[in-house]
């Protein structure tokens, strides 16, 4: 976002929507409405990994042509889930190549008979490259995990005799190459005295396990043949009125009418409009505020869109309801402003990672994590290092948890990764991220990468292009990437709105010397601020900690060391907090799985919670700090109370 007042965007908003996405169609979250039905395909799918030497037997034998069991043995695989930790077969845990999923489904009669109905197959994410067949017909391909993709399959289902039995086959390849995001390399080990013929390993340059599979929901949903394809909303504030700029894209026909109503949280209509674009004015607006910043956080309106259209088969109507939070975001030289007030990010970095599901979406885990965030007094997180499930983003809107939305641009560590093919793909991924998440009030900033080799000239150009592209897609939000480079060498920092810095003083450098943290942190902040005069977020810091390890005076890997390291960082952060440091995000919310290595003990243990979501001592320390900061920065000033504090054994 360019520096300047939020009000300016109110006027410019509608014009700027002209920067349309290169993608075809919108990616509205599927919902049931009087005109739309959903059929979830979560549950057990048939599954097979292609262990053949070239991993291509599935294509050579065309496994998609017939039911999967006919071409060989299958196993049950739950969806959503990563496939890696489900079976007892170690080869599957480390598998690299194509895996095959299949599921049969019988459709409701109306879906196959009513030609005014459009049937869509939507896959929440498939990591990392996916090909989809419906009844053996090649239907859809998608590159990149962590983002949804879909296809209109009406033509395939609205044929033939009843009942319409659908066989969905999805082949997924988790191989990471120099042009995927994240990138990786395949290394063939050719010393036959050590490795069998054809032996290869997947190298990655990031610190989390490359879980793969159908990790989010798969579903079928319907719309009428003329339908609401996309909605884009931006908001601003003028005195005590909220302004909601909307733009709606309709597909299927040009003969339609659109009616738009904005409802408050009590379902009272507060504004209405017609047509594909316009501005709704909400006098006496209730703003969307972050958690703990205001006594009434996360206020959501509902934008009800009603379409009526004429088709050759008669009239159709379509309904879609979008939650809308009215808020402004702006950046000055030293502040991050939400609704014109300084906002301080006190939060966490996360991973979508837990137990045997790997990165599989899970409702209990989602709710538990948000309860822990609120217990902690956290008001923000970064989706390190890839976009999280859409349900997570919805929860952030509802709970007022502010999000730095990061794309899977992680592990851009080698010069060869900054090539034109990657750049093009990276821009496309940003289009998909913005398309999916643009309407979430919780999202205040896009992060295009984590710790790229930003000291390289080629990285400078690459980052400049991706950031500019992201800004053109969404001029209403800030854009950043997360750096661990030296301030004097970083070639990407000139293009960001907010500087995000990762540093691990007394962990990866000067191990054990906690006494150096304050000095080194002060030097870091001063150097960066002097050079760039932009607000800074400490986007990672932390220490590996094995829950239950104790040593006093503190030694590395103990709970005492993690606490002491945090305390030293906090003293350093407090020196700059009211000046230009606008946030701190601990690494990490919870322990998470990584590749095996001599420096990882069953994964990364920098969590303040274990992988099972139990607190280490540092969680209590951080909780005290976050609630203290919340009470200092609350607007209008009053003391906030944790919902969990009363009668809590922890107070
Ligand atoms: C940072 C990375 C993060 C790692 C962390 C660590 O951004 O993904 O997990 O270091 O080493 O550099 O714990």
PDB file of C-alpha atoms in Angstrom, residues 73-365:
ATOM      1  CA  UNK A  73      -4.102 -52.724  -4.479  1.00  0.00           C
ATOM      2  CA  UNK A  74      -5.453 -49.594  -2.794  1.00  0.00           C
ATOM      3  CA  UNK A  75      -5.522 -48.428   0.808  1.00  0.00           C
ATOM      4  CA  UNK A  76      -7.976 -46.207   2.683  1.00  0.00           C
ATOM      5  CA  UNK A  77      -6.855 -42.607   2.946  1.00  0.00           C
ATOM      6  CA  UNK A  78      -8.707 -39.971   4.965  1.00  0.00           C
ATOM      7  CA  UNK A  79      -9.445 -36.599   3.387  1.00  0.00           C
ATOM      8  CA  UNK A  80      -8.553 -33.997   4.518  1.00  0.00           C
ATOM      9  CA  UNK A  81      -5.184 -35.229   5.701  1.00  0.00           C
ATOM     10  CA  UNK A  82      -1.585 -35.436   4.648  1.00  0.00           C
ATOM     11  CA  UNK A  83      -0.887 -38.983   3.497  1.00  0.00           C
ATOM     12  CA  UNK A  84       2.575 -39.186   5.060  1.00  0.00           C
ATOM     13  CA  UNK A  85       1.917 -40.221   8.647  1.00  0.00           C
ATOM     14  CA  UNK A  86      -1.215 -42.303   8.162  1.00  0.00           C
ATOM     15  CA  UNK A  87       0.205 -45.683   7.241  1.00  0.00           C
ATOM     16  CA  UNK A  88       2.855 -47.909   8.810  1.00  0.00           C
ATOM     17  CA  UNK A  89       4.801 -47.935   5.560  1.00  0.00           C
ATOM     18  CA  UNK A  90       7.947 -45.829   5.996  1.00  0.00           C
ATOM     19  CA  UNK A  91       8.262 -45.567   2.206  1.00  0.00           C
ATOM     20  CA  UNK A  92       5.011 -43.619   2.095  1.00  0.00           C
ATOM     21  CA  UNK A  93       6.150 -41.217   4.775  1.00  0.00           C
ATOM     22  CA  UNK A  94       9.091 -40.152   2.613  1.00  0.00           C
ATOM     23  CA  UNK A  95       7.445 -40.721  -0.739  1.00  0.00           C
ATOM     24  CA  UNK A  96       8.298 -38.361  -3.598  1.00  0.00           C
ATOM     25  CA  UNK A  97       6.279 -38.590  -6.803  1.00  0.00           C
ATOM     26  CA  UNK A  98       2.699 -39.278  -7.874  1.00  0.00           C
ATOM     27  CA  UNK A  99       0.028 -40.521  -5.494  1.00  0.00           C
ATOM     28  CA  UNK A 100      -3.480 -41.385  -6.629  1.00  0.00           C
ATOM     29  CA  UNK A 101      -6.746 -40.665  -4.839  1.00  0.00           C
ATOM     30  CA  UNK A 102     -10.162 -41.864  -5.923  1.00  0.00           C
ATOM     31  CA  UNK A 103     -13.690 -41.494  -4.657  1.00  0.00           C
ATOM     32  CA  UNK A 104     -17.109 -42.383  -6.042  1.00  0.00           C
ATOM     33  CA  UNK A 105     -20.131 -40.231  -5.424  1.00  0.00           C
ATOM     34  CA  UNK A 106     -23.785 -40.381  -6.379  1.00  0.00           C
ATOM     35  CA  UNK A 107     -25.328 -37.047  -7.217  1.00  0.00           C
ATOM     36  CA  UNK A 108     -28.808 -35.840  -6.278  1.00  0.00           C
ATOM     37  CA  UNK A 109     -31.166 -36.235  -9.232  1.00  0.00           C
ATOM     38  CA  UNK A 110     -31.814 -32.521  -9.544  1.00  0.00           C
ATOM     39  CA  UNK A 111     -28.118 -31.821 -10.101  1.00  0.00           C
ATOM     40  CA  UNK A 112     -28.047 -34.066 -13.134  1.00  0.00           C
ATOM     41  CA  UNK A 113     -31.476 -33.303 -14.572  1.00  0.00           C
ATOM     42  CA  UNK A 114     -31.988 -29.585 -14.118  1.00  0.00           C
ATOM     43  CA  UNK A 115     -30.065 -27.930 -16.928  1.00  0.00           C
ATOM     44  CA  UNK A 116     -30.289 -24.588 -15.149  1.00  0.00           C
ATOM     45  CA  UNK A 117     -27.966 -26.025 -12.518  1.00  0.00           C
ATOM     46  CA  UNK A 118     -24.215 -25.792 -12.722  1.00  0.00           C
ATOM     47  CA  UNK A 119     -22.169 -28.414 -10.846  1.00  0.00           C
ATOM     48  CA  UNK A 120     -18.680 -27.490  -9.662  1.00  0.00           C
ATOM     49  CA  UNK A 121     -15.926 -29.688  -8.258  1.00  0.00           C
ATOM     50  CA  UNK A 122     -13.744 -27.748  -5.832  1.00  0.00           C
ATOM     51  CA  UNK A 123     -10.524 -28.904  -4.238  1.00  0.00           C
ATOM     52  CA  UNK A 124      -9.442 -26.883  -1.195  1.00  0.00           C
ATOM     53  CA  UNK A 125      -5.780 -27.655  -1.878  1.00  0.00           C
ATOM     54  CA  UNK A 126      -3.638 -30.432  -3.311  1.00  0.00           C
ATOM     55  CA  UNK A 127       0.042 -30.301  -2.606  1.00  0.00           C
ATOM     56  CA  UNK A 128       1.673 -29.708  -4.941  1.00  0.00           C
ATOM     57  CA  UNK A 129       0.711 -30.505  -8.567  1.00  0.00           C
ATOM     58  CA  UNK A 130      -2.647 -32.083  -9.305  1.00  0.00           C
ATOM     59  CA  UNK A 131      -4.474 -33.609 -12.250  1.00  0.00           C
ATOM     60  CA  UNK A 132      -8.173 -34.397 -11.873  1.00  0.00           C
ATOM     61  CA  UNK A 133     -10.299 -36.810 -13.897  1.00  0.00           C
ATOM     62  CA  UNK A 134     -14.054 -37.173 -13.646  1.00  0.00           C
ATOM     63  CA  UNK A 135     -15.318 -40.524 -14.917  1.00  0.00           C
ATOM     64  CA  UNK A 136     -11.964 -40.921 -16.634  1.00  0.00           C
ATOM     65  CA  UNK A 137     -12.161 -37.558 -18.410  1.00  0.00           C
ATOM     66  CA  UNK A 138      -9.243 -35.189 -17.916  1.00  0.00           C
ATOM     67  CA  UNK A 139     -10.945 -32.243 -16.192  1.00  0.00           C
ATOM     68  CA  UNK A 140      -8.550 -30.018 -14.341  1.00  0.00           C
ATOM     69  CA  UNK A 141      -4.890 -29.392 -13.560  1.00  0.00           C
ATOM     70  CA  UNK A 142      -3.435 -27.161 -10.916  1.00  0.00           C
ATOM     71  CA  UNK A 143       0.045 -26.179  -9.911  1.00  0.00           C
ATOM     72  CA  UNK A 144       0.842 -25.262  -6.331  1.00  0.00           C
ATOM     73  CA  UNK A 145      -0.367 -26.497  -2.963  1.00  0.00           C
ATOM     74  CA  UNK A 146      -2.238 -24.514  -0.309  1.00  0.00           C
ATOM     75  CA  UNK A 147      -4.755 -22.840  -2.631  1.00  0.00           C
ATOM     76  CA  UNK A 148      -8.156 -23.907  -3.972  1.00  0.00           C
ATOM     77  CA  UNK A 149      -9.022 -24.742  -7.557  1.00  0.00           C
ATOM     78  CA  UNK A 150     -12.231 -25.843  -9.221  1.00  0.00           C
ATOM     79  CA  UNK A 151     -13.903 -26.898 -12.456  1.00  0.00           C
ATOM     80  CA  UNK A 152     -17.411 -26.729 -13.836  1.00  0.00           C
ATOM     81  CA  UNK A 153     -18.259 -30.385 -14.405  1.00  0.00           C
ATOM     82  CA  UNK A 154     -21.901 -29.909 -15.473  1.00  0.00           C
ATOM     83  CA  UNK A 155     -21.200 -31.297 -18.944  1.00  0.00           C
ATOM     84  CA  UNK A 156     -19.814 -34.460 -17.440  1.00  0.00           C
ATOM     85  CA  UNK A 157     -22.649 -35.113 -15.030  1.00  0.00           C
ATOM     86  CA  UNK A 158     -25.658 -33.975 -17.005  1.00  0.00           C
ATOM     87  CA  UNK A 159     -25.476 -36.905 -19.422  1.00  0.00           C
ATOM     88  CA  UNK A 160     -26.500 -40.528 -19.380  1.00  0.00           C
ATOM     89  CA  UNK A 161     -29.050 -42.525 -17.472  1.00  0.00           C
ATOM     90  CA  UNK A 162     -29.767 -42.232 -13.754  1.00  0.00           C
ATOM     91  CA  UNK A 163     -28.253 -42.587 -11.223  1.00  0.00           C
ATOM     92  CA  UNK A 164     -25.359 -40.314 -11.983  1.00  0.00           C
ATOM     93  CA  UNK A 165     -22.405 -42.069 -10.425  1.00  0.00           C
ATOM     94  CA  UNK A 166     -19.276 -39.997 -10.488  1.00  0.00           C
ATOM     95  CA  UNK A 167     -15.751 -41.334 -10.171  1.00  0.00           C
ATOM     96  CA  UNK A 168     -13.290 -38.661  -9.196  1.00  0.00           C
ATOM     97  CA  UNK A 169      -9.618 -39.498  -9.605  1.00  0.00           C
ATOM     98  CA  UNK A 170      -6.920 -37.100  -8.457  1.00  0.00           C
ATOM     99  CA  UNK A 171      -3.223 -37.660  -9.103  1.00  0.00           C
ATOM    100  CA  UNK A 172      -0.964 -35.498  -6.959  1.00  0.00           C
ATOM    101  CA  UNK A 173       2.755 -34.979  -7.262  1.00  0.00           C
ATOM    102  CA  UNK A 174       4.656 -33.575  -4.279  1.00  0.00           C
ATOM    103  CA  UNK A 175       7.981 -33.152  -6.082  1.00  0.00           C
ATOM    104  CA  UNK A 176       9.548 -29.741  -5.566  1.00  0.00           C
ATOM    105  CA  UNK A 177      11.693 -28.394  -8.387  1.00  0.00           C
ATOM    106  CA  UNK A 178      13.501 -25.104  -9.018  1.00  0.00           C
ATOM    107  CA  UNK A 179      10.303 -23.696 -10.536  1.00  0.00           C
ATOM    108  CA  UNK A 180       7.734 -24.819  -7.960  1.00  0.00           C
ATOM    109  CA  UNK A 181       6.751 -22.712  -4.952  1.00  0.00           C
ATOM    110  CA  UNK A 182       8.276 -23.592  -2.565  1.00  0.00           C
ATOM    111  CA  UNK A 183      11.178 -24.616  -4.767  1.00  0.00           C
ATOM    112  CA  UNK A 184      13.350 -27.672  -4.255  1.00  0.00           C
ATOM    113  CA  UNK A 185      15.815 -29.839  -6.123  1.00  0.00           C
ATOM    114  CA  UNK A 186      15.942 -33.541  -6.928  1.00  0.00           C
ATOM    115  CA  UNK A 187      19.417 -34.923  -6.484  1.00  0.00           C
ATOM    116  CA  UNK A 188      20.427 -38.238  -8.017  1.00  0.00           C
ATOM    117  CA  UNK A 189      23.119 -39.992  -5.986  1.00  0.00           C
ATOM    118  CA  UNK A 190      25.201 -41.903  -8.471  1.00  0.00           C
ATOM    119  CA  UNK A 191      27.997 -43.453  -6.406  1.00  0.00           C
ATOM    120  CA  UNK A 192      26.960 -47.077  -6.822  1.00  0.00           C
ATOM    121  CA  UNK A 193      29.174 -48.150  -3.926  1.00  0.00           C
ATOM    122  CA  UNK A 194      26.821 -46.232  -1.657  1.00  0.00           C
ATOM    123  CA  UNK A 195      23.471 -45.950  -3.421  1.00  0.00           C
ATOM    124  CA  UNK A 196      21.404 -48.291  -5.537  1.00  0.00           C
ATOM    125  CA  UNK A 197      20.832 -47.404  -9.193  1.00  0.00           C
ATOM    126  CA  UNK A 198      18.367 -44.530  -9.724  1.00  0.00           C
ATOM    127  CA  UNK A 199      18.584 -43.386  -6.087  1.00  0.00           C
ATOM    128  CA  UNK A 200      17.468 -39.806  -5.561  1.00  0.00           C
ATOM    129  CA  UNK A 201      16.584 -37.472  -2.738  1.00  0.00           C
ATOM    130  CA  UNK A 202      14.335 -34.429  -2.575  1.00  0.00           C
ATOM    131  CA  UNK A 203      16.233 -31.426  -1.245  1.00  0.00           C
ATOM    132  CA  UNK A 204      14.226 -28.619   0.267  1.00  0.00           C
ATOM    133  CA  UNK A 205      15.429 -25.303   1.627  1.00  0.00           C
ATOM    134  CA  UNK A 206      12.845 -24.679   4.294  1.00  0.00           C
ATOM    135  CA  UNK A 207      12.338 -25.950   7.801  1.00  0.00           C
ATOM    136  CA  UNK A 208       9.073 -27.877   7.814  1.00  0.00           C
ATOM    137  CA  UNK A 209       8.070 -31.305   6.657  1.00  0.00           C
ATOM    138  CA  UNK A 210       6.806 -31.365   3.094  1.00  0.00           C
ATOM    139  CA  UNK A 211       3.476 -32.927   4.003  1.00  0.00           C
ATOM    140  CA  UNK A 212       1.339 -33.626   0.956  1.00  0.00           C
ATOM    141  CA  UNK A 213      -1.965 -34.939  -0.343  1.00  0.00           C
ATOM    142  CA  UNK A 214      -5.539 -33.700  -0.169  1.00  0.00           C
ATOM    143  CA  UNK A 215      -5.015 -31.646   2.964  1.00  0.00           C
ATOM    144  CA  UNK A 216      -8.207 -29.606   2.757  1.00  0.00           C
ATOM    145  CA  UNK A 217     -11.814 -30.406   1.904  1.00  0.00           C
ATOM    146  CA  UNK A 218     -12.960 -31.551  -1.495  1.00  0.00           C
ATOM    147  CA  UNK A 219     -16.531 -30.749  -2.387  1.00  0.00           C
ATOM    148  CA  UNK A 220     -19.148 -30.447  -5.046  1.00  0.00           C
ATOM    149  CA  UNK A 221     -21.436 -27.472  -5.126  1.00  0.00           C
ATOM    150  CA  UNK A 222     -24.063 -26.032  -7.386  1.00  0.00           C
ATOM    151  CA  UNK A 223     -24.933 -22.607  -8.701  1.00  0.00           C
ATOM    152  CA  UNK A 224     -27.489 -21.601 -11.306  1.00  0.00           C
ATOM    153  CA  UNK A 225     -26.068 -21.394 -14.843  1.00  0.00           C
ATOM    154  CA  UNK A 226     -26.050 -17.616 -14.515  1.00  0.00           C
ATOM    155  CA  UNK A 227     -24.294 -16.985 -11.252  1.00  0.00           C
ATOM    156  CA  UNK A 228     -22.412 -14.661  -8.968  1.00  0.00           C
ATOM    157  CA  UNK A 229     -18.836 -15.486  -9.863  1.00  0.00           C
ATOM    158  CA  UNK A 230     -16.894 -13.092  -7.684  1.00  0.00           C
ATOM    159  CA  UNK A 231     -17.305 -10.216  -5.252  1.00  0.00           C
ATOM    160  CA  UNK A 232     -14.621  -7.723  -4.330  1.00  0.00           C
ATOM    161  CA  UNK A 233     -15.116  -5.441  -1.375  1.00  0.00           C
ATOM    162  CA  UNK A 234     -12.930  -2.637  -0.081  1.00  0.00           C
ATOM    163  CA  UNK A 235     -13.867  -0.445   2.829  1.00  0.00           C
ATOM    164  CA  UNK A 236     -13.030   2.958   4.209  1.00  0.00           C
ATOM    165  CA  UNK A 237     -14.306   5.469   6.720  1.00  0.00           C
ATOM    166  CA  UNK A 238     -15.550   9.056   6.293  1.00  0.00           C
ATOM    167  CA  UNK A 239     -16.240  10.800   9.595  1.00  0.00           C
ATOM    168  CA  UNK A 240     -18.534   8.367  11.380  1.00  0.00           C
ATOM    169  CA  UNK A 241     -19.737   6.636   8.218  1.00  0.00           C
ATOM    170  CA  UNK A 242     -18.350   3.453   6.791  1.00  0.00           C
ATOM    171  CA  UNK A 243     -18.010   3.105   3.039  1.00  0.00           C
ATOM    172  CA  UNK A 244     -18.251  -0.281   1.390  1.00  0.00           C
ATOM    173  CA  UNK A 245     -17.149  -0.353  -2.240  1.00  0.00           C
ATOM    174  CA  UNK A 246     -18.292  -3.481  -3.999  1.00  0.00           C
ATOM    175  CA  UNK A 247     -17.714  -4.974  -7.386  1.00  0.00           C
ATOM    176  CA  UNK A 248     -19.540  -8.096  -8.511  1.00  0.00           C
ATOM    177  CA  UNK A 249     -18.758 -10.294 -11.447  1.00  0.00           C
ATOM    178  CA  UNK A 250     -21.545 -12.339 -12.980  1.00  0.00           C
ATOM    179  CA  UNK A 251     -21.051 -15.190 -15.406  1.00  0.00           C
ATOM    180  CA  UNK A 252     -23.409 -17.059 -17.684  1.00  0.00           C
ATOM    181  CA  UNK A 253     -25.461 -14.229 -19.172  1.00  0.00           C
ATOM    182  CA  UNK A 254     -25.521 -10.485 -19.710  1.00  0.00           C
ATOM    183  CA  UNK A 255     -29.227 -10.237 -18.955  1.00  0.00           C
ATOM    184  CA  UNK A 256     -29.382  -9.957 -15.217  1.00  0.00           C
ATOM    185  CA  UNK A 257     -30.242  -7.725 -12.306  1.00  0.00           C
ATOM    186  CA  UNK A 258     -28.254  -7.432  -9.118  1.00  0.00           C
ATOM    187  CA  UNK A 259     -29.523  -6.278  -5.756  1.00  0.00           C
ATOM    188  CA  UNK A 260     -27.191  -5.720  -2.861  1.00  0.00           C
ATOM    189  CA  UNK A 261     -28.085  -5.305   0.800  1.00  0.00           C
ATOM    190  CA  UNK A 262     -25.780  -4.694   3.718  1.00  0.00           C
ATOM    191  CA  UNK A 263     -27.058  -6.116   7.016  1.00  0.00           C
ATOM    192  CA  UNK A 264     -25.685  -5.374  10.452  1.00  0.00           C
ATOM    193  CA  UNK A 265     -24.971  -8.026  13.059  1.00  0.00           C
ATOM    194  CA  UNK A 266     -28.632  -7.877  14.175  1.00  0.00           C
ATOM    195  CA  UNK A 267     -29.731  -8.589  10.581  1.00  0.00           C
ATOM    196  CA  UNK A 268     -31.051  -5.054  10.054  1.00  0.00           C
ATOM    197  CA  UNK A 269     -30.576  -3.652   6.551  1.00  0.00           C
ATOM    198  CA  UNK A 270     -28.299  -0.617   6.826  1.00  0.00           C
ATOM    199  CA  UNK A 271     -27.657   0.124   3.159  1.00  0.00           C
ATOM    200  CA  UNK A 272     -28.564  -1.177  -0.252  1.00  0.00           C
ATOM    201  CA  UNK A 273     -27.613  -0.832  -3.872  1.00  0.00           C
ATOM    202  CA  UNK A 274     -28.019  -2.294  -7.325  1.00  0.00           C
ATOM    203  CA  UNK A 275     -25.765  -3.236 -10.213  1.00  0.00           C
ATOM    204  CA  UNK A 276     -22.318  -4.731 -10.541  1.00  0.00           C
ATOM    205  CA  UNK A 277     -20.536  -1.984  -8.656  1.00  0.00           C
ATOM    206  CA  UNK A 278     -21.237   0.734  -6.212  1.00  0.00           C
ATOM    207  CA  UNK A 279     -20.618   2.254  -2.849  1.00  0.00           C
ATOM    208  CA  UNK A 280     -22.707   1.650   0.253  1.00  0.00           C
ATOM    209  CA  UNK A 281     -22.692   4.226   3.009  1.00  0.00           C
ATOM    210  CA  UNK A 282     -23.159   3.135   6.622  1.00  0.00           C
ATOM    211  CA  UNK A 283     -23.809   6.046   8.997  1.00  0.00           C
ATOM    212  CA  UNK A 284     -22.828   5.382  12.620  1.00  0.00           C
ATOM    213  CA  UNK A 285     -20.637   2.527  11.472  1.00  0.00           C
ATOM    214  CA  UNK A 286     -19.425  -0.224  13.808  1.00  0.00           C
ATOM    215  CA  UNK A 287     -15.851  -0.796  12.766  1.00  0.00           C
ATOM    216  CA  UNK A 288     -14.016  -4.083  12.578  1.00  0.00           C
ATOM    217  CA  UNK A 289     -11.331  -3.872  15.259  1.00  0.00           C
ATOM    218  CA  UNK A 290      -8.587  -6.343  16.097  1.00  0.00           C
ATOM    219  CA  UNK A 291      -8.949  -8.510  19.190  1.00  0.00           C
ATOM    220  CA  UNK A 292      -8.139  -6.546  22.376  1.00  0.00           C
ATOM    221  CA  UNK A 293      -7.746  -3.244  20.565  1.00  0.00           C
ATOM    222  CA  UNK A 294     -11.316  -2.213  21.237  1.00  0.00           C
ATOM    223  CA  UNK A 295     -14.093  -3.427  23.484  1.00  0.00           C
ATOM    224  CA  UNK A 296     -16.135  -4.359  20.426  1.00  0.00           C
ATOM    225  CA  UNK A 297     -13.732  -6.233  18.170  1.00  0.00           C
ATOM    226  CA  UNK A 298     -14.383  -8.059  14.926  1.00  0.00           C
ATOM    227  CA  UNK A 299     -17.747  -6.518  14.041  1.00  0.00           C
ATOM    228  CA  UNK A 300     -19.010  -8.089  10.835  1.00  0.00           C
ATOM    229  CA  UNK A 301     -21.731  -6.933   8.477  1.00  0.00           C
ATOM    230  CA  UNK A 302     -23.208  -9.230   5.824  1.00  0.00           C
ATOM    231  CA  UNK A 303     -23.317  -8.266   2.185  1.00  0.00           C
ATOM    232  CA  UNK A 304     -26.263 -10.090   0.659  1.00  0.00           C
ATOM    233  CA  UNK A 305     -26.115 -10.268  -3.102  1.00  0.00           C
ATOM    234  CA  UNK A 306     -29.158 -11.353  -5.077  1.00  0.00           C
ATOM    235  CA  UNK A 307     -28.996 -12.028  -8.790  1.00  0.00           C
ATOM    236  CA  UNK A 308     -31.969 -12.549 -11.075  1.00  0.00           C
ATOM    237  CA  UNK A 309     -31.391 -13.453 -14.688  1.00  0.00           C
ATOM    238  CA  UNK A 310     -33.145 -14.616 -17.808  1.00  0.00           C
ATOM    239  CA  UNK A 311     -31.767 -17.708 -19.496  1.00  0.00           C
ATOM    240  CA  UNK A 312     -32.978 -19.605 -22.545  1.00  0.00           C
ATOM    241  CA  UNK A 313     -34.445 -22.147 -20.093  1.00  0.00           C
ATOM    242  CA  UNK A 314     -36.279 -19.551 -18.037  1.00  0.00           C
ATOM    243  CA  UNK A 315     -35.516 -17.262 -15.101  1.00  0.00           C
ATOM    244  CA  UNK A 316     -32.868 -18.111 -12.498  1.00  0.00           C
ATOM    245  CA  UNK A 317     -31.744 -16.440  -9.308  1.00  0.00           C
ATOM    246  CA  UNK A 318     -28.588 -16.739  -7.262  1.00  0.00           C
ATOM    247  CA  UNK A 319     -27.828 -15.651  -3.692  1.00  0.00           C
ATOM    248  CA  UNK A 320     -24.495 -15.207  -2.005  1.00  0.00           C
ATOM    249  CA  UNK A 321     -23.699 -13.664   1.388  1.00  0.00           C
ATOM    250  CA  UNK A 322     -20.268 -12.234   2.116  1.00  0.00           C
ATOM    251  CA  UNK A 323     -19.140 -11.239   5.627  1.00  0.00           C
ATOM    252  CA  UNK A 324     -17.765  -7.696   5.551  1.00  0.00           C
ATOM    253  CA  UNK A 325     -15.650  -5.973   8.169  1.00  0.00           C
ATOM    254  CA  UNK A 326     -15.361  -2.214   7.734  1.00  0.00           C
ATOM    255  CA  UNK A 327     -11.914  -0.981   8.637  1.00  0.00           C
ATOM    256  CA  UNK A 328      -9.000   1.004   7.273  1.00  0.00           C
ATOM    257  CA  UNK A 329      -5.334   0.133   7.153  1.00  0.00           C
ATOM    258  CA  UNK A 330      -2.504   2.583   6.573  1.00  0.00           C
ATOM    259  CA  UNK A 331       1.238   2.762   7.070  1.00  0.00           C
ATOM    260  CA  UNK A 332       3.315   5.774   8.029  1.00  0.00           C
ATOM    261  CA  UNK A 333       7.070   6.055   8.450  1.00  0.00           C
ATOM    262  CA  UNK A 334       6.902   4.585  11.915  1.00  0.00           C
ATOM    263  CA  UNK A 335       3.417   3.250  12.505  1.00  0.00           C
ATOM    264  CA  UNK A 336       0.969   0.665  11.316  1.00  0.00           C
ATOM    265  CA  UNK A 337      -2.531   2.132  11.598  1.00  0.00           C
ATOM    266  CA  UNK A 338      -5.819   0.298  11.811  1.00  0.00           C
ATOM    267  CA  UNK A 339      -8.837   2.603  11.789  1.00  0.00           C
ATOM    268  CA  UNK A 340      -6.400   5.481  12.134  1.00  0.00           C
ATOM    269  CA  UNK A 341      -4.973   4.182  15.449  1.00  0.00           C
ATOM    270  CA  UNK A 342      -1.495   2.730  15.959  1.00  0.00           C
ATOM    271  CA  UNK A 343      -1.635  -1.037  15.918  1.00  0.00           C
ATOM    272  CA  UNK A 344       1.031  -3.200  17.548  1.00  0.00           C
ATOM    273  CA  UNK A 345       1.223  -6.818  16.338  1.00  0.00           C
ATOM    274  CA  UNK A 346       1.677  -8.985  19.424  1.00  0.00           C
ATOM    275  CA  UNK A 347       1.310 -12.468  18.131  1.00  0.00           C
ATOM    276  CA  UNK A 348       2.755 -15.618  16.740  1.00  0.00           C
ATOM    277  CA  UNK A 349       3.934 -17.466  13.686  1.00  0.00           C
ATOM    278  CA  UNK A 350       2.153 -20.715  13.072  1.00  0.00           C
ATOM    279  CA  UNK A 351       2.215 -23.797  10.925  1.00  0.00           C
ATOM    280  CA  UNK A 352      -0.722 -25.935   9.851  1.00  0.00           C
ATOM    281  CA  UNK A 353       0.730 -28.927  11.603  1.00  0.00           C
ATOM    282  CA  UNK A 354      -0.410 -31.439  14.177  1.00  0.00           C
ATOM    283  CA  UNK A 355      -0.045 -35.125  14.962  1.00  0.00           C
ATOM    284  CA  UNK A 356      -0.827 -37.798  12.392  1.00  0.00           C
ATOM    285  CA  UNK A 357      -2.912 -35.502  10.163  1.00  0.00           C
ATOM    286  CA  UNK A 358       0.169 -33.527   9.236  1.00  0.00           C
ATOM    287  CA  UNK A 359      -1.252 -30.461   7.545  1.00  0.00           C
ATOM    288  CA  UNK A 360      -4.745 -31.905   7.199  1.00  0.00           C
ATOM    289  CA  UNK A 361      -7.491 -29.455   8.118  1.00  0.00           C
ATOM    290  CA  UNK A 362      -9.156 -30.272  11.423  1.00  0.00           C
ATOM    291  CA  UNK A 363     -11.997 -28.429  13.192  1.00  0.00           C
ATOM    292  CA  UNK A 364     -11.046 -29.324  16.800  1.00  0.00           C
ATOM    293  CA  UNK A 365      -7.494 -28.167  16.150  1.00  0.00           C
TER     294      UNK A 365
END
